[in-house]
Amino acid sequence: MNQAQIKVISSGKYIPKETITNQDLEKMVDTNHDWIVSRTGIVKRHKAAEQEESSDLAYHAAMDAIKKANYDINQIDLIIVASITGDQMTPATANFVQTKLGITHECMSFDINAACTGFVYGLEIAASMLASGRFRSALIIGSEKLTKVVDYTDRNTCILFGDGAGALIVEPSEKKEDQVYFYNAAKPDELLSLTVERYIKMDGRKVFLFAVDIMQKGIEKMLNESNLTIDDIDAIIPHQANIRIIQAVSKAMNIPMEKFVLNIEEYGNTSAASIPISLDEYMLDQKNRNQKVILVGFGGGFTYGSALINL
Ligand code: UT7
């Protein structure tokens, strides 16, 4: 049983300005706007500038979270960046973020790669490390520059992915209601990969079936572990991969679509950034504070995971 209690302090996001619309993609591959919208729910995705790396997107998302709470940067002593598109092999993207934030005091910073589930994995790692008593404040970021690894001649994948970053600052909490629950795991499979050949490859249909199944399991696990019912949950923040995956989960579990936070239309699939971006958009509405939300994701690996947190 997970005993970690975390206080959510602030969230942030960064979305690059440039967009790739469905109409833009029609000029690159044999596809069309109606097919993309009806099969995925995506209308556009955002694209980072040439010189903007994942650490830049992550830095801006972190600054957004810091500014919103007027947070003392000196508190942060743990930075975790989840990404499959880090700036380079080493130093870690998190090390670059630490430098960009100007954090020169002792702070542990490192990257994790759990594909699209990276942020949920990162949150569990941070919660455990905070519960150890050795850290006082964690900054967890999901950041992706996926446009640099998308093959714009492959219509099966290029319509899906976009760039962006989301961040969350959390601290340990004394309050019982801040208890968090996690379910993070993996099942080896290579149906979704990004190899040194540089491009994302995916068997979309098989990933789709896996996703519908595992997202239901992720939500059920959270309800069982916490002894709550779906009515006690204010919102579900799913990985934004395909609107039809979310609709299928909603239908199979009899959970109204209104309970799911959605923004796939605007950003497409931003991998590890998708859940924290959605979380930030949800938290922007002050009335959504002090709520119980389930985060649920899946991705290459296959990795999958869910978290139940109190905002
Ligand atoms: O975070 C990463 C996790 N990734 C995912 O969650 C992806 C999960 N999978 C999916 O979202 C969907 O499988 C896709 C959106 C990738 C594809 O949708 P689909 O409904 O599963 O389509 P499909 O692969 O079964 O293809 C149906 C048809 C095929 O043509 P035929 O063989 O029926 O003649 C494809 O060639 O649609 C064709 N097609 C397209 N047509 C127009 C595939 N991509 C496109 C396209 N535009 N972009």
mmCIF file of C-alpha atoms in Angstrom, residues 155-268:
data_model
loop_
_atom_site.group_PDB
_atom_site.id
_atom_site.type_symbol
_atom_site.label_atom_id
_atom_site.label_comp_id
_atom_site.label_asym_id
_atom_site.label_seq_id
_atom_site.Cartn_x
_atom_site.Cartn_y
_atom_site.Cartn_z
ATOM 1 C CA ARG A 155 0.450 9.152 -42.736
ATOM 2 C CA ASN A 156 -0.118 6.553 -40.005
ATOM 3 C CA THR A 157 1.886 8.534 -37.474
ATOM 4 C CA CYS A 158 2.514 12.102 -38.676
ATOM 5 C CA ILE A 159 -1.097 13.150 -38.118
ATOM 6 C CA LEU A 160 -0.934 12.326 -34.422
ATOM 7 C CA PHE A 161 1.971 13.999 -32.690
ATOM 8 C CA GLY A 162 2.759 17.518 -31.489
ATOM 9 C CA ASP A 163 5.116 19.428 -29.177
ATOM 10 C CA GLY A 164 4.566 20.895 -25.723
ATOM 11 C CA ALA A 165 5.378 20.664 -22.031
ATOM 12 C CA GLY A 166 3.537 20.529 -18.719
ATOM 13 C CA ALA A 167 4.889 20.889 -15.179
ATOM 14 C CA LEU A 168 3.761 20.277 -11.624
ATOM 15 C CA ILE A 169 5.279 21.338 -8.293
ATOM 16 C CA VAL A 170 4.507 19.082 -5.337
ATOM 17 C CA GLU A 171 5.553 18.984 -1.698
ATOM 18 C CA PRO A 172 5.083 16.407 1.059
ATOM 19 C CA SER A 173 1.820 16.782 2.959
ATOM 20 C CA GLU A 174 0.707 16.030 6.504
ATOM 21 C CA LYS A 175 -2.945 15.802 5.516
ATOM 22 C CA LYS A 176 -4.573 12.409 5.206
ATOM 23 C CA GLU A 177 -6.769 13.540 2.309
ATOM 24 C CA ASP A 178 -3.579 14.198 0.316
ATOM 25 C CA GLN A 179 -2.848 10.468 0.197
ATOM 26 C CA VAL A 180 -1.958 9.466 -3.373
ATOM 27 C CA TYR A 181 -2.426 6.132 -5.076
ATOM 28 C CA PHE A 182 -0.421 4.771 -7.977
ATOM 29 C CA TYR A 183 -0.469 1.889 -10.395
ATOM 30 C CA ASN A 184 2.539 1.928 -12.709
ATOM 31 C CA ALA A 185 3.782 -1.028 -14.686
ATOM 32 C CA ALA A 186 4.991 -2.229 -18.075
ATOM 33 C CA LYS A 187 4.470 -5.160 -20.393
ATOM 34 C CA PRO A 188 7.311 -5.680 -22.867
ATOM 35 C CA ASP A 189 6.197 -5.100 -26.441
ATOM 36 C CA GLU A 190 7.647 -3.252 -29.402
ATOM 37 C CA LEU A 191 4.496 -2.235 -31.249
ATOM 38 C CA LEU A 192 5.379 1.402 -30.624
ATOM 39 C CA SER A 193 8.994 2.387 -30.931
ATOM 40 C CA LEU A 194 11.401 5.201 -31.591
ATOM 41 C CA THR A 195 14.715 3.772 -32.684
ATOM 42 C CA VAL A 196 18.069 5.232 -33.535
ATOM 43 C CA GLU A 197 16.761 5.373 -37.101
ATOM 44 C CA ARG A 198 15.080 8.447 -35.631
ATOM 45 C CA TYR A 199 11.402 8.044 -36.421
ATOM 46 C CA ILE A 200 8.374 6.908 -34.454
ATOM 47 C CA LYS A 201 6.944 3.624 -35.705
ATOM 48 C CA MET A 202 3.693 2.181 -34.512
ATOM 49 C CA ASP A 203 1.135 -0.527 -35.145
ATOM 50 C CA GLY A 204 -1.795 1.811 -34.531
ATOM 51 C CA ARG A 205 -4.584 -0.767 -34.393
ATOM 52 C CA LYS A 206 -2.853 -2.986 -31.835
ATOM 53 C CA VAL A 207 -1.831 -0.009 -29.701
ATOM 54 C CA PHE A 208 -5.441 1.183 -29.827
ATOM 55 C CA LEU A 209 -6.817 -2.119 -28.499
ATOM 56 C CA PHE A 210 -4.196 -2.288 -25.771
ATOM 57 C CA ALA A 211 -4.940 1.311 -24.745
ATOM 58 C CA VAL A 212 -8.691 0.836 -24.386
ATOM 59 C CA ASP A 213 -8.150 -2.193 -22.179
ATOM 60 C CA ILE A 214 -5.341 -0.872 -20.000
ATOM 61 C CA MET A 215 -6.937 2.526 -19.375
ATOM 62 C CA GLN A 216 -9.983 0.811 -17.912
ATOM 63 C CA LYS A 217 -7.727 -1.258 -15.689
ATOM 64 C CA GLY A 218 -5.865 1.871 -14.589
ATOM 65 C CA ILE A 219 -9.081 3.621 -13.541
ATOM 66 C CA GLU A 220 -10.461 0.514 -11.806
ATOM 67 C CA LYS A 221 -7.210 0.057 -9.857
ATOM 68 C CA MET A 222 -7.448 3.593 -8.479
ATOM 69 C CA LEU A 223 -11.057 3.124 -7.372
ATOM 70 C CA ASN A 224 -10.314 -0.236 -5.739
ATOM 71 C CA GLU A 225 -7.197 0.946 -3.913
ATOM 72 C CA SER A 226 -8.847 4.106 -2.591
ATOM 73 C CA ASN A 227 -12.257 2.538 -1.827
ATOM 74 C CA LEU A 228 -13.892 5.322 -3.806
ATOM 75 C CA THR A 229 -16.517 5.114 -6.505
ATOM 76 C CA ILE A 230 -16.446 6.926 -9.812
ATOM 77 C CA ASP A 231 -18.932 9.433 -8.362
ATOM 78 C CA ASP A 232 -16.295 10.481 -5.803
ATOM 79 C CA ILE A 233 -13.901 11.345 -8.629
ATOM 80 C CA ASP A 234 -14.227 14.848 -10.036
ATOM 81 C CA ALA A 235 -12.304 14.309 -13.256
ATOM 82 C CA ILE A 236 -10.253 11.819 -15.217
ATOM 83 C CA ILE A 237 -7.225 13.192 -17.022
ATOM 84 C CA PRO A 238 -6.351 10.674 -19.713
ATOM 85 C CA HIS A 239 -3.369 10.542 -22.031
ATOM 86 C CA GLN A 240 -4.578 12.336 -25.151
ATOM 87 C CA ALA A 241 -3.803 9.843 -27.907
ATOM 88 C CA ASN A 242 -7.080 9.405 -29.747
ATOM 89 C CA ILE A 243 -10.578 10.636 -28.862
ATOM 90 C CA ARG A 244 -11.967 7.234 -29.856
ATOM 91 C CA ILE A 245 -9.826 5.490 -27.227
ATOM 92 C CA ILE A 246 -11.316 7.756 -24.557
ATOM 93 C CA GLN A 247 -14.840 7.317 -25.942
ATOM 94 C CA ALA A 248 -14.425 3.540 -25.866
ATOM 95 C CA VAL A 249 -13.271 3.658 -22.218
ATOM 96 C CA SER A 250 -16.155 5.970 -21.337
ATOM 97 C CA LYS A 251 -18.657 3.625 -22.944
ATOM 98 C CA ALA A 252 -17.210 0.398 -21.532
ATOM 99 C CA MET A 253 -17.079 1.787 -17.977
ATOM 100 C CA ASN A 254 -20.267 3.811 -18.203
ATOM 101 C CA ILE A 255 -18.428 7.005 -17.249
ATOM 102 C CA PRO A 256 -19.825 10.155 -18.906
ATOM 103 C CA MET A 257 -17.484 11.810 -21.409
ATOM 104 C CA GLU A 258 -17.876 15.075 -19.448
ATOM 105 C CA LYS A 259 -15.748 13.534 -16.707
ATOM 106 C CA PHE A 260 -12.748 13.272 -19.041
ATOM 107 C CA VAL A 261 -10.546 16.321 -19.565
ATOM 108 C CA LEU A 262 -9.970 16.672 -23.304
ATOM 109 C CA ASN A 263 -7.708 18.842 -25.451
ATOM 110 C CA ILE A 264 -6.593 16.450 -28.167
ATOM 111 C CA GLU A 265 -8.332 18.601 -30.772
ATOM 112 C CA GLU A 266 -5.901 21.445 -30.061
ATOM 113 C CA TYR A 267 -2.592 19.669 -29.315
ATOM 114 C CA GLY A 268 -2.730 16.134 -30.725
#
